Coordinates of N, CA, C and O and ligand atoms in Angstrom, one line a residue:
X10 N 0.8 -1.2 0.0 CA -0.1 -0.1 -0.1 C 1.0 1.3 0.0 O 1.9 1.4 0.7
X11 N 0.5 2.1 -0.8 CA 1.1 3.4 -0.7 C 0.4 4.3 0.1 O -0.8 4.8 -0.4
X12 N 1.1 4.9 1.3 CA 0.2 5.5 2.2 C 0.2 7.0 1.8 O -0.4 7.6 2.4
X13 N 0.9 7.4 0.9 CA 0.8 8.6 0.4 C -0.2 9.1 -0.1 O -0.9 9.9 0.0
X14 N -1.3 7.9 -0.6 CA -2.4 8.2 -1.4 C -3.5 8.6 0.1 O -4.6 9.4 -0.4
X15 N -3.1 8.7 0.9 CA -3.6 9.1 2.3 C -3.8 10.5 2.5 O -4.8 11.1 3.0
X16 N -2.6 11.3 1.5 CA -3.0 12.7 1.9 C -3.4 13.4 0.7 O -3.0 13.1 -0.4
X17 N -4.8 13.9 0.9 CA -5.4 14.7 -0.1 C -4.8 15.9 0.2 O -4.3 16.3 1.2
X18 N -5.4 17.0 -0.7 CA -5.0 18.5 -0.7 C -6.0 18.8 0.8 O -5.4 19.6 1.5
X19 N -6.9 18.2 1.0 CA -7.9 18.7 2.1 C -6.9 18.1 3.6 O -6.9 19.0 4.5
X20 N -6.3 16.9 3.4 CA -5.7 16.6 4.6 C -4.4 17.5 4.6 O -4.0 17.9 6.0
X21 N -3.8 17.8 3.6 CA -2.7 18.9 3.7 C -3.1 20.3 4.4 O -2.6 20.7 5.4
X22 N -4.3 20.4 3.8 CA -4.7 22.1 4.4 C -5.2 21.7 5.9 O -5.0 22.4 6.6
X23 N -5.8 20.6 6.2 CA -6.0 20.3 7.6 C -5.2 20.3 8.8 O -5.2 20.7 9.7
X24 N -3.9 19.7 7.9 CA -2.8 19.7 8.7 C -2.2 21.0 9.0 O -1.6 21.2 10.4
X25 N -1.9 21.8 8.2 CA -1.6 23.0 8.3 C -2.3 24.1 9.3 O -1.9 24.8 10.3
X26 N -3.8 23.8 9.1 CA -4.8 24.4 10.0 C -4.5 24.1 11.2 O -4.6 24.6 12.2
X27 N -4.3 22.6 11.6 CA -4.4 22.2 13.0 C -2.9 23.0 13.5 O -3.1 23.1 14.8
X28 N -1.8 23.1 12.9 CA -0.5 23.8 13.2 C -1.2 25.0 13.6 O -0.8 25.8 14.7
X29 N -1.9 25.4 12.7 CA -2.1 27.3 13.3 C -3.1 27.1 14.5 O -2.9 28.2 15.3
X30 N -4.1 26.3 14.8 CA -4.9 26.5 15.9 C -4.0 26.0 17.1 O -4.0 26.6 18.1
X31 N -3.0 25.1 16.9 CA -2.2 24.7 18.2 C -1.4 25.9 18.4 O -1.2 26.3 19.5
X32 N -1.0 26.6 17.4 CA 0.0 27.6 17.8 C -0.9 29.0 18.5 O -0.4 29.9 18.7
X33 N -2.2 28.9 18.5 CA -2.8 29.9 19.2 C -3.1 29.4 20.4 O -3.6 30.4 21.6
X34 N -2.6 28.4 21.1 CA -2.6 27.9 22.4 C -1.3 28.1 23.0 O -0.9 28.0 24.2
X35 N -0.5 28.0 22.1 CA 1.2 28.2 22.6 C 1.9 28.7 21.8 O 1.7 29.2 20.7
X36 N 3.4 29.4 22.5 CA 4.4 30.0 21.4 C 4.9 28.8 21.1 O 5.9 29.0 20.3
X37 N 5.0 27.7 21.3 CA 5.6 26.6 20.9 C 5.3 26.6 19.4 O 4.4 26.7 18.9
X38 N 6.3 26.3 18.4 CA 6.2 26.2 17.0 C 6.4 24.9 16.5 O 7.3 24.1 16.7
X39 N 5.1 24.2 16.0 CA 5.1 23.1 15.2 C 5.4 22.8 14.1 O 4.9 23.6 13.1
X40 N 6.2 22.0 13.7 CA 6.3 21.7 12.1 C 6.2 20.2 11.8 O 6.4 19.4 12.5
X41 N 5.7 19.8 10.6 CA 5.5 18.4 10.4 C 6.4 18.2 9.1 O 6.4 18.9 7.9
X42 N 7.1 17.0 9.1 CA 8.1 16.7 8.0 C 7.7 15.2 7.4 O 7.8 14.5 8.2
X43 N 7.5 15.3 6.3 CA 6.9 13.6 5.9 C 8.2 13.5 4.6 O 8.6 14.3 3.8
X44 N 8.7 12.1 4.7 CA 9.1 11.6 3.5 C 8.8 10.0 3.4 O 8.0 9.8 4.4
X45 N 9.5 9.6 2.6 CA 8.8 8.1 2.2 C 9.4 7.2 3.2 O 8.3 6.3 3.7
X46 N 10.5 7.1 3.6 CA 11.2 6.2 4.6 C 12.4 6.4 5.3 O 13.0 7.3 4.9
X47 N 12.3 5.7 6.3 CA 13.4 6.3 7.2 C 14.7 5.2 7.2 O 14.3 4.0 7.6
X48 N 15.7 5.3 6.4 CA 16.5 4.3 6.3 C 17.6 4.1 7.6 O 18.5 3.2 7.6
X49 N 17.6 4.9 8.6 CA 18.8 5.2 9.6 C 18.1 5.3 10.8 O 16.5 4.9 10.7
X50 N 18.5 5.1 12.1 CA 17.9 5.4 13.2 C 16.6 6.5 13.3 O 17.1 7.5 12.8
X51 N 15.5 6.0 13.4 CA 14.5 7.1 13.6 C 14.7 8.4 14.5 O 14.6 9.5 13.6
X52 N 15.2 8.3 15.5 CA 15.4 9.4 16.3 C 16.4 10.2 15.6 O 16.5 11.6 15.6
X53 N 17.6 9.6 15.4 CA 19.0 10.4 14.7 C 18.2 11.2 13.3 O 18.7 12.3 13.0
X54 N 17.6 10.5 12.5 CA 16.8 11.0 11.4 C 16.2 12.3 11.7 O 16.3 13.5 10.9
X55 N 15.2 12.3 12.7 CA 14.3 13.4 13.0 C 14.9 14.1 13.5 O 15.0 15.7 13.3
X56 N 16.2 14.1 14.3 CA 16.9 15.2 15.0 C 17.8 15.8 13.6 O 17.8 17.2 13.6
X57 N 18.3 15.1 12.5 CA 18.7 15.6 11.5 C 17.9 16.8 10.8 O 18.3 17.8 10.5
X58 N 16.7 16.0 10.6 CA 15.6 17.1 9.9 C 15.3 18.5 10.8 O 15.3 19.3 10.1
X59 N 15.2 18.0 12.2 CA 15.3 19.3 12.9 C 16.2 20.3 12.8 O 16.1 21.6 12.7
X60 N 17.4 19.7 12.6 CA 18.7 20.8 12.3 C 18.4 21.5 11.2 O 18.5 22.5 10.9
X61 N 18.2 20.6 10.3 CA 18.3 21.0 8.7 C 17.0 22.2 8.4 O 17.1 23.1 7.4
X62 N 16.1 21.9 9.3 CA 14.9 23.1 9.1 C 15.1 24.1 10.0 O 14.1 25.0 10.2
X63 N 16.4 24.1 10.7 CA 16.8 25.3 11.5 C 15.5 25.8 12.5 O 15.3 26.6 12.9
X64 N 15.0 24.4 13.2 CA 14.0 24.4 14.0 C 14.5 25.1 15.2 O 13.9 25.5 16.5
X65 N 15.9 24.9 15.5 CA 16.4 25.7 16.9 C 16.0 27.2 16.9 O 16.5 27.6 17.8
X66 N 16.3 27.8 15.6 CA 15.9 29.1 15.6 C 14.7 29.9 16.2 O 14.0 30.8 15.6
X67 N 14.2 29.4 17.5 CA 13.0 30.1 18.2 C 13.6 30.9 19.3 O 14.7 30.2 20.1
X68 N 13.0 32.0 19.5 CA 13.3 32.6 21.0 C 13.2 31.8 22.1 O 14.5 31.8 22.9
X69 N 12.4 30.9 22.5 CA 12.4 30.1 23.8 C 12.9 28.7 23.4 O 12.6 28.1 24.4
X70 N 13.4 28.5 22.2 CA 13.8 27.1 22.2 C 12.7 26.0 22.2 O 12.8 25.0 22.6
X71 N 11.6 26.5 21.9 CA 10.4 25.6 22.0 C 9.6 25.1 20.4 O 8.5 24.7 20.1
X72 N 10.5 24.7 19.8 CA 10.4 24.0 18.4 C 9.8 22.6 18.5 O 10.5 22.0 19.4
X73 N 8.8 22.1 18.1 CA 8.4 20.7 17.8 C 8.3 20.2 16.6 O 7.5 20.7 15.8
X74 N 9.0 19.2 16.4 CA 8.8 18.4 15.1 C 8.1 17.2 14.8 O 8.4 16.0 15.9
X75 N 7.4 17.0 14.1 CA 6.4 15.8 14.2 C 7.1 15.4 12.5 O 6.8 15.6 11.5
X76 N 7.9 14.0 12.7 CA 8.6 13.5 11.5 C 7.8 12.2 11.4 O 7.7 11.4 12.3
X77 N 7.5 11.8 10.1 CA 6.8 10.7 9.7 C 7.8 10.2 8.4 O 8.0 10.9 7.5
X78 N 7.9 9.0 8.7 CA 8.4 8.3 7.4 C 6.9 7.7 6.8 O 6.8 6.3 7.3
X79 N 6.4 8.0 5.7 CA 5.0 7.6 5.5 C 4.9 6.1 5.1 O 4.2 5.3 5.8
X80 N 5.8 5.9 4.1 CA 5.6 4.3 3.8 C 6.1 3.4 4.7 O 5.7 2.3 4.7
X81 N 6.8 3.7 5.6 CA 7.3 2.7 6.9 C 6.1 2.9 8.1 O 6.5 2.2 8.8
X82 N 5.4 4.0 8.1 CA 4.7 4.3 9.0 C 5.5 4.6 10.4 O 5.0 4.0 11.4
X83 N 6.4 5.1 10.3 CA 7.3 5.3 11.4 C 7.2 6.8 11.8 O 7.1 8.0 10.8
X84 N 7.3 7.2 13.0 CA 7.0 8.3 13.5 C 7.6 8.9 14.7 O 7.8 8.0 15.9
X85 N 7.9 10.1 14.7 CA 8.8 10.5 16.0 C 8.4 11.9 16.3 O 8.2 12.6 15.4
X86 N 8.4 12.2 17.8 CA 8.4 13.9 17.9 C 9.4 14.1 18.5 O 10.1 13.4 19.7
X87 N 10.0 15.5 18.4 CA 11.0 15.9 18.8 C 10.9 17.4 19.3 O 10.4 18.3 18.9
X88 N 11.3 17.8 20.4 CA 11.2 19.3 21.0 C 12.6 19.8 21.3 O 13.2 19.3 21.7
X89 N 12.6 21.0 21.1 CA 13.7 21.5 21.7 C 14.3 21.6 22.9 O 13.1 21.2 23.5
X90 N 15.6 22.2 23.4 CA 16.0 22.2 24.6 C 15.1 22.8 25.4 O 14.9 22.4 26.8
X91 N 14.3 24.0 24.8 CA 13.7 24.6 25.9 C 12.4 23.9 26.3 O 12.1 24.1 27.6
X92 N 11.9 23.1 25.7 CA 10.9 22.2 26.1 C 11.2 21.3 27.1 O 10.8 21.0 28.0
X93 N 12.2 20.4 26.6 CA 12.8 19.1 27.4 C 13.3 19.7 28.7 O 13.4 19.0 29.7
X94 N 13.9 21.0 28.7 CA 14.4 21.4 30.0 C 12.9 21.7 31.2 O 13.0 21.7 32.4
X95 N 11.4 21.9 30.4 CA 10.5 22.1 31.4 C 9.7 21.1 31.4 O 8.8 21.1 32.6
X96 N 9.9 20.0 30.6 CA 8.8 19.1 31.0 C 9.4 17.4 31.3 O 10.6 17.4 30.8
X97 N 8.6 16.9 32.0 CA 9.1 15.6 32.4 C 9.4 14.6 31.2 O 9.0 14.6 30.1
X98 N 10.2 13.7 31.6 CA 10.5 12.7 30.3 C 9.5 12.0 30.1 O 8.8 11.9 31.2
X99 N 9.3 11.5 28.9 CA 8.0 11.0 28.7 C 6.8 11.8 28.4 O 5.7 11.4 28.0
X100 N 7.1 13.0 28.4 CA 6.0 14.0 28.0 C 5.4 14.1 26.9 O 4.2 14.1 26.8
X101 N 5.9 13.3 25.5 CA 5.4 13.1 24.4 C 4.8 11.8 24.3 O 4.3 11.3 23.2
X102 N 4.7 11.0 25.1 CA 4.5 9.4 25.0 C 3.2 9.5 24.8 O 2.9 8.5 23.8
X103 N 2.2 10.1 25.5 CA 0.9 10.1 25.4 C 0.3 10.3 23.9 O -0.7 9.8 22.9
X104 N 1.0 11.5 23.6 CA 0.8 12.0 22.1 C 1.2 10.9 21.1 O 0.6 10.9 20.2
X105 N 2.4 10.2 21.3 CA 3.0 9.4 20.3 C 2.0 8.5 20.1 O 1.9 7.8 18.9
X106 N 1.5 7.8 21.3 CA 0.7 6.7 21.4 C -0.7 7.0 20.5 O -1.3 6.1 19.6
X107 N -1.1 8.2 20.7 CA -2.4 8.4 20.1 C -2.1 8.6 18.7 O -3.1 7.9 17.8
X108 N -1.4 9.0 18.1 CA -0.8 9.4 16.7 C -0.6 7.8 16.1 O -1.3 7.3 15.0
X109 N 0.2 7.1 16.7 CA 0.5 5.7 16.4 C -0.9 4.8 16.1 O -0.7 3.9 15.2
X110 N -1.9 5.0 17.1 CA -3.0 4.5 17.1 C -3.6 4.7 15.8 O -4.4 4.0 15.3
X111 N -3.9 5.9 15.2 CA -4.2 6.4 14.0 C -3.5 5.4 12.6 O -4.4 5.0 12.0
X112 N -2.1 5.6 12.9 CA -1.3 5.0 12.1 C -1.7 3.6 11.7 O -1.6 2.9 10.7
X113 N -2.0 2.9 13.1 CA -2.2 1.6 13.0 C -3.3 1.2 12.2 O -3.8 0.2 11.5
X114 N -4.3 2.5 11.9 CA -5.5 2.1 10.9 C -5.3 2.9 9.7 O -6.6 3.1 9.0
X115 N -4.1 2.8 9.5 CA -3.9 3.6 8.1 C -4.4 4.9 8.2 O -4.6 5.3 6.9
X116 N -4.7 5.9 9.2 CA -5.2 7.2 9.0 C -4.2 8.1 9.7 O -3.8 8.8 10.6
X117 N -3.1 8.3 8.6 CA -1.8 9.0 8.8 C -2.1 10.6 9.2 O -2.0 11.2 10.1
X118 N -2.7 11.3 7.8 CA -3.4 12.5 8.5 C -4.0 13.1 9.5 O -3.8 13.8 10.2
X119 N -5.0 11.9 9.6 CA -5.9 12.2 10.8 C -4.8 12.0 12.2 O -5.2 12.8 13.2
X120 N -4.1 11.0 12.4 CA -3.2 11.0 13.3 C -2.6 12.1 13.6 O -2.2 12.6 14.9
X121 N -1.9 12.8 12.6 CA -1.2 13.9 12.9 C -1.9 15.1 13.3 O -1.3 15.8 14.3
X122 N -3.0 15.3 12.6 CA -3.8 16.4 13.2 C -4.3 16.3 14.4 O -4.4 17.2 15.5
X123 N -4.4 14.9 15.3 CA -4.7 14.8 16.6 C -3.5 14.9 17.3 O -3.7 15.7 18.6
X124 N -2.4 14.5 17.2 CA -1.5 14.8 17.5 C -0.6 16.2 17.9 O -0.6 16.4 18.9
X125 N -1.0 17.0 16.8 CA -0.8 18.4 16.7 C -1.7 19.1 17.6 O -1.2 20.1 18.3
X126 N -3.0 18.8 17.7 CA -4.0 19.3 18.6 C -3.4 19.1 20.3 O -3.4 19.8 20.8
X127 N -3.1 18.0 20.4 CA -2.8 17.3 21.7 C -1.3 18.2 22.0 O -1.4 18.4 23.2
X128 N -0.5 18.2 21.1 CA 0.9 19.4 21.5 C 0.4 20.4 21.7 O 1.0 20.9 23.1
X129 N -0.6 21.1 21.4 CA -0.9 22.5 21.2 C -1.4 22.4 23.1 O -1.1 23.3 23.6
X130 N -2.4 21.6 23.4 CA -2.9 21.4 24.6 C -1.8 21.2 25.7 O -1.9 22.1 26.7
X131 N -0.9 20.5 25.5 CA 0.2 20.0 26.3 C 1.1 21.1 26.6 O 1.7 21.5 27.5
X132 N 1.1 22.3 25.5 CA 2.3 23.1 26.0 C 1.6 24.3 26.2 O 2.3 25.3 26.8
X133 N 0.5 24.4 26.6 CA -0.3 25.6 26.9 C 0.2 26.1 28.3 O 0.6 27.5 28.5
X134 N 0.7 25.3 29.1 CA 0.7 25.6 30.6 C 2.3 26.1 30.5 O 2.8 27.2 31.1
X135 N 3.3 25.4 30.0 CA 4.9 25.9 29.8 C 4.9 26.8 29.3 O 5.9 27.6 29.1
X136 N 4.4 26.8 27.8 CA 4.7 27.9 27.0 C 3.5 28.7 26.2 O 2.7 28.4 25.3
X137 N 2.4 29.2 27.3 CA 1.4 30.1 26.6 C 1.4 30.9 25.7 O 2.7 31.5 25.2
X138 N 0.4 30.9 24.7 CA 0.4 31.9 24.1 C 0.4 33.1 24.3 O -0.3 33.5 25.6
X139 N 1.2 34.5 23.9 CA 1.1 35.7 24.4 C 0.8 36.3 23.4 O 1.1 36.1 22.0
X140 N 0.2 37.8 23.5 CA -0.2 38.6 22.7 C 1.0 39.1 22.0 O 2.3 39.1 22.3
X141 N 0.7 39.2 20.5 CA 1.9 39.7 19.7 C 3.0 38.6 19.5 O 4.0 38.9 18.7
X142 N 2.4 37.5 19.5 CA 3.1 36.2 19.0 C 3.5 36.3 17.7 O 2.7 36.7 16.8
X143 N 4.6 36.0 17.3 CA 5.3 35.9 16.0 C 5.2 34.2 15.4 O 5.6 33.4 16.4
X144 N 4.8 34.2 14.2 CA 4.9 32.8 13.8 C 6.5 32.5 13.1 O 7.1 33.0 12.2
X145 N 7.0 32.0 14.5 CA 8.5 31.8 14.1 C 8.8 30.8 13.2 O 10.2 31.2 12.3
X146 N 8.2 29.7 13.0 CA 8.5 28.7 11.9 C 7.1 28.5 11.1 O 6.1 28.3 11.4
X147 N 7.5 28.4 10.2 CA 6.4 28.2 8.9 C 5.6 26.9 9.3 O 6.0 26.0 9.9
X148 N 4.1 27.3 9.0 CA 3.2 26.1 9.3 C 2.9 25.0 8.2 O 2.3 24.3 8.3
X149 N 3.8 25.4 7.1 CA 3.5 24.4 5.9 C 4.2 23.2 6.3 O 5.2 23.2 7.0
X150 N 3.8 21.9 5.9 CA 4.4 20.8 5.7 C 5.8 20.6 4.9 O 5.9 21.5 4.0
X151 N 7.0 20.1 5.3 CA 8.0 20.2 4.4 C 8.1 18.6 4.2 O 7.8 17.7 4.6
X152 N 9.0 18.4 2.7 CA 8.9 17.1 2.4 C 10.6 16.7 2.0 O 11.4 17.7 2.0
X153 N 10.8 15.5 2.3 CA 12.2 15.0 2.2 C 12.6 15.2 0.8 O 13.8 15.6 0.9
X154 N 12.1 14.9 -0.2 CA 12.7 15.2 -1.6 C 11.7 15.7 -2.5 O 10.3 15.4 -2.3
X155 N 12.0 16.1 -3.6 CA 11.0 16.4 -4.5 C 9.8 15.3 -4.8 O 8.8 15.4 -5.2
X156 N 10.6 14.3 -5.1 CA 10.1 12.9 -5.3 C 9.1 12.5 -4.1 O 7.9 11.9 -4.3
X157 N 9.2 12.9 -2.7 CA 8.5 12.6 -2.1 C 7.0 13.8 -1.9 O 6.0 13.2 -0.9
X158 N 7.4 15.0 -2.6 CA 6.2 15.6 -2.6 C 4.7 15.1 -3.0 O 5.1 14.6 -4.4
X159 N 4.0 15.5 -2.8 CA 2.5 15.4 -3.2 C 1.7 16.2 -3.5 O 1.8 17.3 -3.0
Ligands
LIG14 CA1 4.6 31.5 17.3
LIG15 CA1 4.4 28.2 13.2

């Protein structure tokens, strides 16, 4: 099965919208990166992408990356140091589990939207939204390569 078929234009718009909505709850900056498959260690790969997207360039170091290797159905969440300093280990476990539950039903876009919503809720306390918030990182999905793009 090609899981890219899961992503319609509506889904892509829905993911972007989910990020916009989540970022109304928190100063945290959420991004989604999609690629076909992950050939190395999942967490290493996600950390590489985090760096490549220059996600460490937020004032409060509170960028969050949702990394998905779509055809592998592999998924990782990475938060920047600002978040890791403030939240307990395992902070993302519940979100990660919820997303993976959707993936198991082959509902990848829906899983991402739910995970993004949960991340916004979870970060509300540690990193509340403040008036005059700047959108420091784009809400657009990023893709591994031109071939990955849909
Ligand atoms: Ca922001
Ligand atoms: Ca943003």
